[in-house]
XYZ file of C-alpha atoms in Angstrom:
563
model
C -32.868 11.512 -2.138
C -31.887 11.076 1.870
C -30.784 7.544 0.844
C -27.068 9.440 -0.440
C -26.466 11.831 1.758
C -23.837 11.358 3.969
C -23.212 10.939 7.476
C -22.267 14.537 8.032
C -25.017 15.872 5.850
C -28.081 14.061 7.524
C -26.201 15.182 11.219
C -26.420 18.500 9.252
C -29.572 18.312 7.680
C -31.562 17.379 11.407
C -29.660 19.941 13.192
C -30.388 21.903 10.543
C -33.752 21.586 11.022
C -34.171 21.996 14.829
C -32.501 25.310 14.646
C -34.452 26.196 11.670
C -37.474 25.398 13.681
C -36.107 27.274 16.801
C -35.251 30.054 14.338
C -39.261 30.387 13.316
C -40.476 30.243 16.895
C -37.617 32.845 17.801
C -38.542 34.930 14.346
C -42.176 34.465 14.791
C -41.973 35.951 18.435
C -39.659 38.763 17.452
C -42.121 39.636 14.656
C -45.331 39.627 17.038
C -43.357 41.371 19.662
C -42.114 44.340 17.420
C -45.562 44.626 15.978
C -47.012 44.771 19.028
C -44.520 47.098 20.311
C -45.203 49.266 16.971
C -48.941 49.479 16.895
C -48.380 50.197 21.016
C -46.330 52.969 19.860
C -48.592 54.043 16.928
C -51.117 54.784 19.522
C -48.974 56.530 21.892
C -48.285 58.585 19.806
C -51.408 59.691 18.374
C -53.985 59.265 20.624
C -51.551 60.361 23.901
C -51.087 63.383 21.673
C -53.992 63.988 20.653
C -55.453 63.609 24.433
C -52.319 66.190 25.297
C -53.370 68.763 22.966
C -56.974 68.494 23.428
C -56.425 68.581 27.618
C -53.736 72.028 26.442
C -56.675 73.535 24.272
C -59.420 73.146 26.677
C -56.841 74.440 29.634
C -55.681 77.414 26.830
C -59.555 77.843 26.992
C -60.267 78.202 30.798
C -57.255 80.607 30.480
C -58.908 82.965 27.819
C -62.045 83.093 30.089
C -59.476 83.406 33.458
C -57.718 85.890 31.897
C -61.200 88.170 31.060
C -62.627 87.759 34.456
C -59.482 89.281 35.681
C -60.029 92.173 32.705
C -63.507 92.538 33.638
C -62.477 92.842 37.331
C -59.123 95.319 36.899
C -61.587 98.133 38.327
C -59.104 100.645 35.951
C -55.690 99.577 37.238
C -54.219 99.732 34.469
C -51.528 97.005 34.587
C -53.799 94.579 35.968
C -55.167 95.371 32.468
C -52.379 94.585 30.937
C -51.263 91.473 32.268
C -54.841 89.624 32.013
C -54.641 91.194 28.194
C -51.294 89.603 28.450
C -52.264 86.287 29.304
C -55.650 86.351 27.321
C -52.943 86.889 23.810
C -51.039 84.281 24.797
C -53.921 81.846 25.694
C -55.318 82.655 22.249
C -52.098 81.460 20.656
C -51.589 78.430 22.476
C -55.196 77.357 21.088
C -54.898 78.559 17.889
C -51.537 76.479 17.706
C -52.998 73.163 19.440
C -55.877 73.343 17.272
C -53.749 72.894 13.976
C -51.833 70.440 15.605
C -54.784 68.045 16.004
C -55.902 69.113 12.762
C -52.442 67.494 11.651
C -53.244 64.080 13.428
C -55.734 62.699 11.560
C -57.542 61.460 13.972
C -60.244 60.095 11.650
C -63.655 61.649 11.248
C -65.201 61.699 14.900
C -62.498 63.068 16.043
C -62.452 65.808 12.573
C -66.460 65.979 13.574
C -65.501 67.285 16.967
C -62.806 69.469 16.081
C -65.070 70.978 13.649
C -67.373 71.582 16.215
C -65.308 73.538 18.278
C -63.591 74.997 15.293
C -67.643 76.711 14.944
C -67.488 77.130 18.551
C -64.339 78.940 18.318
C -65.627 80.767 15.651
C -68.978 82.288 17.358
C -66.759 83.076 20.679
C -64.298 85.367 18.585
C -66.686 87.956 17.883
C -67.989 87.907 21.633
C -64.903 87.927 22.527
C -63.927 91.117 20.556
C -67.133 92.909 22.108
C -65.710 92.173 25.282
C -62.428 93.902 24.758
C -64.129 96.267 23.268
C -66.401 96.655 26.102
C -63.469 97.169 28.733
C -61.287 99.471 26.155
C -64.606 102.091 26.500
C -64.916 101.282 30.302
C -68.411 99.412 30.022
C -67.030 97.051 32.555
C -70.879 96.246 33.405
C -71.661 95.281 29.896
C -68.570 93.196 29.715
C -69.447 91.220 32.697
C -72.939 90.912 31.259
C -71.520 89.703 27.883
C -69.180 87.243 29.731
C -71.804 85.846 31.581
C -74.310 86.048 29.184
C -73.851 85.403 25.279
C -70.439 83.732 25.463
C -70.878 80.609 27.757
C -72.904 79.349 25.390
C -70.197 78.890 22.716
C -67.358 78.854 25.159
C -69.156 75.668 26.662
C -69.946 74.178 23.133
C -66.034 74.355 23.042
C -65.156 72.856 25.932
C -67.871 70.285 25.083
C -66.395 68.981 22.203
C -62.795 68.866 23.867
C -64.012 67.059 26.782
C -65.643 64.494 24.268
C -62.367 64.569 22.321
C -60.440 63.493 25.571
C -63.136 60.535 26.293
C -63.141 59.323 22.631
C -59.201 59.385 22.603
C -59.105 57.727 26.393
C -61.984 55.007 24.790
C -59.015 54.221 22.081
C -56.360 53.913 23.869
C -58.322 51.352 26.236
C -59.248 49.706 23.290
C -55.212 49.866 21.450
C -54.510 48.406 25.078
C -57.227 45.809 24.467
C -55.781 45.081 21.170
C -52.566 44.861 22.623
C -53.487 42.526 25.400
C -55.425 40.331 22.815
C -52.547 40.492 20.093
C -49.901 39.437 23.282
C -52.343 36.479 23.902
C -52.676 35.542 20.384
C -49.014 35.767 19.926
C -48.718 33.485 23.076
C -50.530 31.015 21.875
C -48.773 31.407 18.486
C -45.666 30.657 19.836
C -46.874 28.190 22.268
C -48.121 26.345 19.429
C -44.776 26.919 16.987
C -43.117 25.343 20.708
C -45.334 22.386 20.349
C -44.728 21.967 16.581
C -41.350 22.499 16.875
C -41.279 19.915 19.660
C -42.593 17.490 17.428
C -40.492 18.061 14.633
C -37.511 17.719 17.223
C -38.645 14.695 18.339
C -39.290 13.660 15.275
C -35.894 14.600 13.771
C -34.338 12.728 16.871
C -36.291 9.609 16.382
C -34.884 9.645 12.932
C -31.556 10.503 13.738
C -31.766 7.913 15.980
C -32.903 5.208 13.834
C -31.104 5.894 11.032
C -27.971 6.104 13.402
C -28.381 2.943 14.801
C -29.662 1.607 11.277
C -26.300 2.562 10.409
C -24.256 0.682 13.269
C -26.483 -2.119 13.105
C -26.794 -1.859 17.104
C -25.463 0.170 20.401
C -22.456 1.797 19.780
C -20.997 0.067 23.329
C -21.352 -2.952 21.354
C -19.232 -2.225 18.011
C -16.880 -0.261 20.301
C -16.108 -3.756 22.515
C -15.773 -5.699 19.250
C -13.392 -3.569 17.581
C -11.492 -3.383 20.824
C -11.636 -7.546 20.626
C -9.920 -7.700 17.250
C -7.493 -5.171 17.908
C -6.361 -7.809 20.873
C -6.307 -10.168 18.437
C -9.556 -11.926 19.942
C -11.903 -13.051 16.960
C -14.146 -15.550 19.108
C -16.818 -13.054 19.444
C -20.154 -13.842 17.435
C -22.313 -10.732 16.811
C -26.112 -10.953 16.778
C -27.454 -9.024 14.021
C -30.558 -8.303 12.660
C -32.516 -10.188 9.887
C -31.678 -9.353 6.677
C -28.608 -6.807 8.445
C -26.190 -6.151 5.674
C -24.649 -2.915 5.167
C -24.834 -1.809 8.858
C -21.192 -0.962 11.203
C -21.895 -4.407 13.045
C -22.613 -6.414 9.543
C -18.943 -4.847 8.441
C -17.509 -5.630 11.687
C -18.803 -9.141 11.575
C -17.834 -9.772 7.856
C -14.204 -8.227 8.598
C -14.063 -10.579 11.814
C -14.835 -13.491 9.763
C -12.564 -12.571 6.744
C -10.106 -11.996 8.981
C -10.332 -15.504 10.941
C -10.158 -17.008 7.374
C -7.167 -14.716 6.557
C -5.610 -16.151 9.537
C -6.710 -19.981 8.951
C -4.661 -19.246 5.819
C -1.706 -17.297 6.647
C -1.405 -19.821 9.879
C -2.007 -23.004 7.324
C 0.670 -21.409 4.852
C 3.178 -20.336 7.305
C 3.362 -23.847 8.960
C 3.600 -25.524 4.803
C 6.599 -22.898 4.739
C 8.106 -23.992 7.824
C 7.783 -27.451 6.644
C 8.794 -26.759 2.695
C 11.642 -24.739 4.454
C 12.899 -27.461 6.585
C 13.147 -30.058 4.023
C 14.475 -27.686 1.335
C 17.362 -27.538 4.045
C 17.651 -30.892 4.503
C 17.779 -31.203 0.509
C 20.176 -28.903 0.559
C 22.142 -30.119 3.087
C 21.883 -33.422 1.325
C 22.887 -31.494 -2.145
C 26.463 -29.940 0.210
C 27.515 -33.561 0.998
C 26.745 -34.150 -2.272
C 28.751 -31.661 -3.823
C 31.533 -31.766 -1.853
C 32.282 -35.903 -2.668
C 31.788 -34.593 -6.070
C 34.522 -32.018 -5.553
C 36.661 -34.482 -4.012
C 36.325 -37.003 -6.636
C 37.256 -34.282 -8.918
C 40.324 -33.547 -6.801
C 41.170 -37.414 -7.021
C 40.158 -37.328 -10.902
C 42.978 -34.485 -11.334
C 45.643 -36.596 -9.384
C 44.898 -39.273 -11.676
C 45.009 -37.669 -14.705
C 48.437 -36.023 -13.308
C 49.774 -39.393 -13.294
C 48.168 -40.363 -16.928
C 49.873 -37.070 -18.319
C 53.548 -38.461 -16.600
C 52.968 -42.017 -17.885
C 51.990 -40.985 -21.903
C 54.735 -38.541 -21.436
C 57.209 -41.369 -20.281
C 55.998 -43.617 -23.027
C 56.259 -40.956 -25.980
C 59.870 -40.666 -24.025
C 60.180 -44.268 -24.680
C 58.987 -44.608 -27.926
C 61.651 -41.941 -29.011
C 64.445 -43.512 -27.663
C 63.700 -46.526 -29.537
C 63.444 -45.124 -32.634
C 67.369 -43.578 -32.033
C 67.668 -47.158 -30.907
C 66.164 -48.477 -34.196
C 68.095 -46.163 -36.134
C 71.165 -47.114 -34.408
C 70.021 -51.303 -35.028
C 69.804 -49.704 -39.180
C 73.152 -48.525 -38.897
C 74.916 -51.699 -36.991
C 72.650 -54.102 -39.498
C 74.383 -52.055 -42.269
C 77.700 -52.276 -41.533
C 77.036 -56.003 -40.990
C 75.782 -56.655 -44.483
C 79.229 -55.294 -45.174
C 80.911 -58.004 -42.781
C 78.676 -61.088 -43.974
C 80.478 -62.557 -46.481
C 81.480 -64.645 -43.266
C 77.733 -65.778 -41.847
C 76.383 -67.738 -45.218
C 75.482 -70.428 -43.435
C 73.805 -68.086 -40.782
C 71.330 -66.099 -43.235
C 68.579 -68.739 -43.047
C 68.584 -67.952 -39.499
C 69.123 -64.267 -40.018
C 66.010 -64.772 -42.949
C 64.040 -66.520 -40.114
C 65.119 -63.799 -37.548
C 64.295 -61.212 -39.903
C 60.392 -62.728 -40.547
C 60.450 -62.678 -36.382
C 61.299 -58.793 -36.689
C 57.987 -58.385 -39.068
C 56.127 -59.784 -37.398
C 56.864 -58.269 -33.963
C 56.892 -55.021 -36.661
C 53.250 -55.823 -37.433
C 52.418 -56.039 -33.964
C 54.183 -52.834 -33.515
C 51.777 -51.489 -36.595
C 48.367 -53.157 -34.822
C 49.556 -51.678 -31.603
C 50.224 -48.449 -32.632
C 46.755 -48.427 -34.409
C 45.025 -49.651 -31.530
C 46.812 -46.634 -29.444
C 45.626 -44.155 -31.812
C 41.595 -45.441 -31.243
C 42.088 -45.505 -28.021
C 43.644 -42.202 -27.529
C 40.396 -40.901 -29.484
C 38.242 -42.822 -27.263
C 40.634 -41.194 -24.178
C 39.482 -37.949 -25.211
C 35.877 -38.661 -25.767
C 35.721 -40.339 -22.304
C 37.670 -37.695 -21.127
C 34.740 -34.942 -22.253
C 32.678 -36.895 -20.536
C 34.451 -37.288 -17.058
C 32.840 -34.103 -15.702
C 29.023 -36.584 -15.700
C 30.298 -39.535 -15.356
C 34.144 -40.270 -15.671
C 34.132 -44.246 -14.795
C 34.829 -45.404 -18.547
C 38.083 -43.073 -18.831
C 39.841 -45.515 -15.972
C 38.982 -48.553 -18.444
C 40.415 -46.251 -21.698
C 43.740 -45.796 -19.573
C 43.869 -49.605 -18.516
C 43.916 -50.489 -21.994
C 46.252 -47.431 -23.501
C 48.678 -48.892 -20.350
C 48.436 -52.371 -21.483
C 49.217 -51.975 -24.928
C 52.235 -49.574 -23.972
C 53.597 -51.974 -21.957
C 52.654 -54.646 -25.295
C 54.928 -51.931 -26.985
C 57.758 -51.733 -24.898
C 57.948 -55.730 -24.525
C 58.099 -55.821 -28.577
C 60.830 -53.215 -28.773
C 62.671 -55.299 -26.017
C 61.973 -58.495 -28.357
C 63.261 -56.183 -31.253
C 66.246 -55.351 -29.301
C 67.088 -59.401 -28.783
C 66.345 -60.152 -31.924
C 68.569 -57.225 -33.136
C 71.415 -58.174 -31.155
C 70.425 -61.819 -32.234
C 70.886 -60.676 -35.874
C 73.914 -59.226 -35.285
C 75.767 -61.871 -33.316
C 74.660 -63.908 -36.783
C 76.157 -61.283 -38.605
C 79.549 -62.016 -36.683
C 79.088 -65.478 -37.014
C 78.617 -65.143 -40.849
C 80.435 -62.531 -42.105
C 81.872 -64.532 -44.744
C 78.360 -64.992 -46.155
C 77.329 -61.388 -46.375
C 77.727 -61.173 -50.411
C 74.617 -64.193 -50.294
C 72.731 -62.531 -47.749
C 73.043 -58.727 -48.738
C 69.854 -58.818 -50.614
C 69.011 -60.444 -47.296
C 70.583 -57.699 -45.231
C 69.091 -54.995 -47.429
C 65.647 -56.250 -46.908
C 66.293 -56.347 -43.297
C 67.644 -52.283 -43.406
C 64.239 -51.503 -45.607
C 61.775 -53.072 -42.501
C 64.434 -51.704 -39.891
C 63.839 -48.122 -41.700
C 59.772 -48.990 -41.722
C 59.988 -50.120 -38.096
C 61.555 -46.249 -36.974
C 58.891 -44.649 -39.186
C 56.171 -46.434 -37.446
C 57.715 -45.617 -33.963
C 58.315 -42.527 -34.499
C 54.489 -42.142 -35.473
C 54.268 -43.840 -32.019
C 56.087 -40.866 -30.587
C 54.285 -38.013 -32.266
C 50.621 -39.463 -31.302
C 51.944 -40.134 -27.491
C 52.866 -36.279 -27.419
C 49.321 -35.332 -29.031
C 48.221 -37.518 -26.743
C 50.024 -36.263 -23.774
C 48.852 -32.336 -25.050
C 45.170 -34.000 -24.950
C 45.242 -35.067 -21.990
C 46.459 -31.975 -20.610
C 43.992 -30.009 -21.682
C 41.393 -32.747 -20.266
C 43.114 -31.820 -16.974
C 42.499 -28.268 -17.376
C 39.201 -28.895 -17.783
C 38.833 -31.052 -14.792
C 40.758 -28.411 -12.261
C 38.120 -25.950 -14.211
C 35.057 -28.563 -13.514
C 36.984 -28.563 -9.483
C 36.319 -25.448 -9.010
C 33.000 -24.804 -10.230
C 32.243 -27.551 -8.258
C 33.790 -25.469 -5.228
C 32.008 -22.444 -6.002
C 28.286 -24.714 -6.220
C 29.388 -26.691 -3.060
C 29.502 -22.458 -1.410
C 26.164 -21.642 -3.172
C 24.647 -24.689 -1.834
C 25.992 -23.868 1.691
C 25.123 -20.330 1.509
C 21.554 -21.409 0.149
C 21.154 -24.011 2.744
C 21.662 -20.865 5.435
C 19.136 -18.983 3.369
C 16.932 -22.202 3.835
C 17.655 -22.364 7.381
C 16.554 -18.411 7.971
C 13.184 -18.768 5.914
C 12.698 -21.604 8.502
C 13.429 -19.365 11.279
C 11.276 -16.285 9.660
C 8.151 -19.170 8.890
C 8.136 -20.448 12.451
C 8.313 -16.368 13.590
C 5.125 -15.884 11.556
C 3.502 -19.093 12.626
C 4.103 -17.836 16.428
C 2.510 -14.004 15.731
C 0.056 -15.969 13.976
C -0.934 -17.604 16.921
C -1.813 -14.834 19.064
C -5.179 -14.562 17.037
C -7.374 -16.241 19.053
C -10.428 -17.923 17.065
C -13.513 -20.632 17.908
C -12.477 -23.553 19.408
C -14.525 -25.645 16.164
C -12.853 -23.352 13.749
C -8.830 -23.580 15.459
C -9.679 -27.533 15.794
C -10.546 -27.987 11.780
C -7.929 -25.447 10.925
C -5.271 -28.118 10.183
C -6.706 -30.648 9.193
C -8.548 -28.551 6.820
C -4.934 -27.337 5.724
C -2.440 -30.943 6.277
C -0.323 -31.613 3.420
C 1.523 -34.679 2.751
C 5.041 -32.995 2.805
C 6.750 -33.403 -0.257
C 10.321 -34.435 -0.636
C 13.022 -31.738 -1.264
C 15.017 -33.065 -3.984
C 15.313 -36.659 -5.189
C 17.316 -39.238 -3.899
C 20.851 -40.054 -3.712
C 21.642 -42.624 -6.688
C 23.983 -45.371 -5.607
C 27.295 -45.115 -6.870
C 29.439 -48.390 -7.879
C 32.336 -49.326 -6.828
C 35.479 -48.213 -7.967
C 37.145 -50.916 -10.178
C 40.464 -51.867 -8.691
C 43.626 -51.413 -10.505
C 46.012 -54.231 -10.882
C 49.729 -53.298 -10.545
C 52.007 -53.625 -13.333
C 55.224 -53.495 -13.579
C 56.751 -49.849 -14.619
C 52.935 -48.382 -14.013
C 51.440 -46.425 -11.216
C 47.866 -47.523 -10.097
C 45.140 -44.611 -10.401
C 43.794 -43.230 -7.343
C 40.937 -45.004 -5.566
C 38.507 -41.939 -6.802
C 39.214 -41.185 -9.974
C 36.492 -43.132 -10.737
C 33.748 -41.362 -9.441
């Protein structure tokens, strides 16, 4: 039952009990005393009384007699008469009135035995007594005196017998109420004396336990869990507390448990703090690693741009190329037509106009090959070109070849113009044979005619090409500057980096001011060492750029639009 109670309620409880016990020796002595004080005052005021009325009786007595002598002495002076008459009235009075008072007592039945005795006293010396008077009324003064002397001291002392045994008896009690008293004030001594002792006891019994269970409770002095709380709050955890065997629950058990969860809180927090200094610092360096990263990226980007810039001019210049040879064509159709008009001169020419004009299908069928070749590679242009943001090196190889066979192009249209102008100083020359070589000369309009249609198809995919590769640059100044906003997150993270560094060290150093066992701050880190771990993976080596040979009518690429 004791084994819940609080602190505050066993405090309670054994104060509780000392003034409970110093509340029954207080209430015990109160009780006795006003006990004492009442039977004390019982008998005050009966036996006092009754000794006061008894003394007033007997005296109220003496007076009756007093009063007749001085009747039976008056000698016939008439007041004297009257005043011992007086005073004999008045003494009869008084008795008659004190005797029903200590009839009203109760004084038990001695004292009733007595008071009946005088009562038959009393009762034989009224008759005498009326002889008397009537003795001195008739002026037998002789026979008064006789009678007063005589019959009624026999009675009269009967009466003051029993009152002077009345007095004694009541003085006998009150000795003995004072006896009682002085008995019941010993008794009542050794009462309390012995309530004192017990109470004693049960003090000291209440402060053993108090005092047991107190330090029971704190598991030692007081002194002693005061100085080791006052050692952890100044961060001092080197102290080692003795306790008892088998101590568990007590204030110095807690105190030791806290001080040793609190040195392994502190192993810990100390152990991770320096792993996030450490993790800190070489996410920084990762992350300054990941900046220079990011901003070659960015400026290979910027490069990339340029370069496709220049691509977008040169496809443009070629499509601008490819349409003036097809006017140029068209204009070859309409000079080879009005020759076929003037070659009824050139006969003997046309085998060399037929062989010219097998030279202009050929270069025609290079044209064809050429201009299919352009249109894979302009696909493969735009799939490298998707691709540029990872990667980009194959779209410098895609724009070497769409070059070379541009420049394949323009040498065949310059190899169609000689042969055109060829064809038509053969024309000149044979005129006169242009009625045997119009079939000729008609053949050579048809693949004239094919040779603009398949230039012109030249043209159209040089300006979808051109449109491609503009929107491939779009993309790549879009790619640029995503590229500039990560190069700012990666500087503003590598700041971030650098302040968790700063905050982790901070921690480490408050950490520090908990001082612990030499054993246990000695194993601490190596308990704790990690192998630190790399912050991000390394840089892969890029190859070099492929150079760009010069050609003539072509700009080289920049050195990093290859990256």
């Amino acid at each position: 039952m004791f084994a819940n109670l609080t602190t505050a309620a066993r405090l309670m409880l054994g104060m509780g009990t000392l003034v409970a016990l110093l509340l029954a020796v207080a209430g015990a002595g109160a009780w006795g005393l006003w006990a004492t004080e009442r039977d004390l005052q019982q008998s005050l005021n009966v036996h006092v009384r009754a000794v006061q009325l008894a003394q007033q009786s007997r005296d109220a007595m003496n007076d009756v007699a007093l009063a007749m002598r001085d009747m039976a002495l008056a000698n016939g002076d008439a007041d004297r008469l009257r005043a011992a008459q007086g005073r004999l009235e008045a003494a009869r009075a008084r008795n008659s009135v004190q005797l029903d008072r200590l009839r009203e007592l109760n004084l038990g039945p001695e004292v009733e035995a007595l008071l009946q005795q005088a009562r038959m006293a009393r009762d034989a010396y009224l008759p005498l007594q009326q002889r008397f008077l009537d003795h001195v009324e008739a002026g037998r003064l002789s026979e008064a005196v006789d009678l007063l002397k005589g019959e009624m001291l026999a009675p009269q002392e009967r009466y003051l017998d029993a009152f002077e045994r009345l007095i004694e008896g009541e003085d006998e009690a009150l000795a003995a109420a004072a006896t009682a008293v002085e008995e019941r004030v010993h008794g009542l001594l050794v009462l309390l004396g012995a309530l004192g002792a017990l109470a004693l006891a049960a003090a000291l019994g209440v402060a053993a336990w108090l005092t047991r269970w107190l330090l029971g409770l704190l598991g030692g002095e007081p002194a002693q869990a005061q100085a080791v709380a006052r050692r952890v709050a100044d961060c001092d955890l080197r102290t080692e507390l003795a306790l008892r065997t088998g101590d568990h629950a007590s204030v110095l058990a807690s105190l030791s448990q806290m001080q040793q969860r609190l040195r392994e809180v502190v192993l810990e927090v100390r152990a991770q703090a320096e792993a996030v200094a450490a993790t800190s610092r070489q996410i920084a360096e990762a992350t300054h690693d990941l900046s220079g990263r990011t901003e070659t990226q960015a400026s290979s980007l910027e490069e990339t741009a340029a370069s496709m810039e220049q691509l977008t001019a040169t496809v443009r210049q070629n499509a601008e190329s490819a349409a003036q040879a097809t006017h140029r064509v068209e204009e070859a159709r309409q000079a080879a037509e009005q020759g076929g008009r003037l070659m009824t001169d050139v006969v003997r020419r046309m085998e060399a106009i037929t062989g010219s004009a097998r030279r202009i299908g050929e270069i025609t069928a290079v044209i064809d090959g050429i201009a299919f070749q352009t249109n894979i590679l302009a696909l493969n242009a735009a799939v490298e070109a998707a691709r540029a943001g990872e990667a980009g090196r194959g779209f410098v190889v895609v724009a070497g070849e769409v070059r070379a066979l541009a420049q394949r192009s323009a040498q065949a249209a310059k190899e169609i113009k000689g042969l055109i102008e060829t064809s038509l100083q053969e024309v000149e020359a044979g005129s006169a044979l242009v009625q045997q070589a119009g079939v000729s000369v008609g053949e050579i309009v048809e693949e004239v005619k094919r040779i603009s249609g398949l230039i012109a198809d030249i043209a159209h995919a040089s300006r979808e090409q051109a449109e491609g590769i503009d929107q491939v640059g779009q993309a790549v100044m879009q790619l640029d500057q995503v590229t500039q906003q990560n190069a700012a997150l990666v500087e503003e993270t590598s700041a971030a980096c650098e302040s968790l560094h700063e905050q982790a060290q901070r921690l480490s150093e408050m950490v520090q001011r908990f001082r612990l066992p030499d054993g246990l701050a000695a194993a601490a880190p190596a308990a704790h060492a990690q192998p630190p771990r790399s912050g991000g993976r390394p840089a892969a080596a890029r190859p070099a750029r492929p150079a760009l040979a010069r050609q003539p009518g072509w700009s080289a690429l920049p050195a990093g639009a290859a990256a």
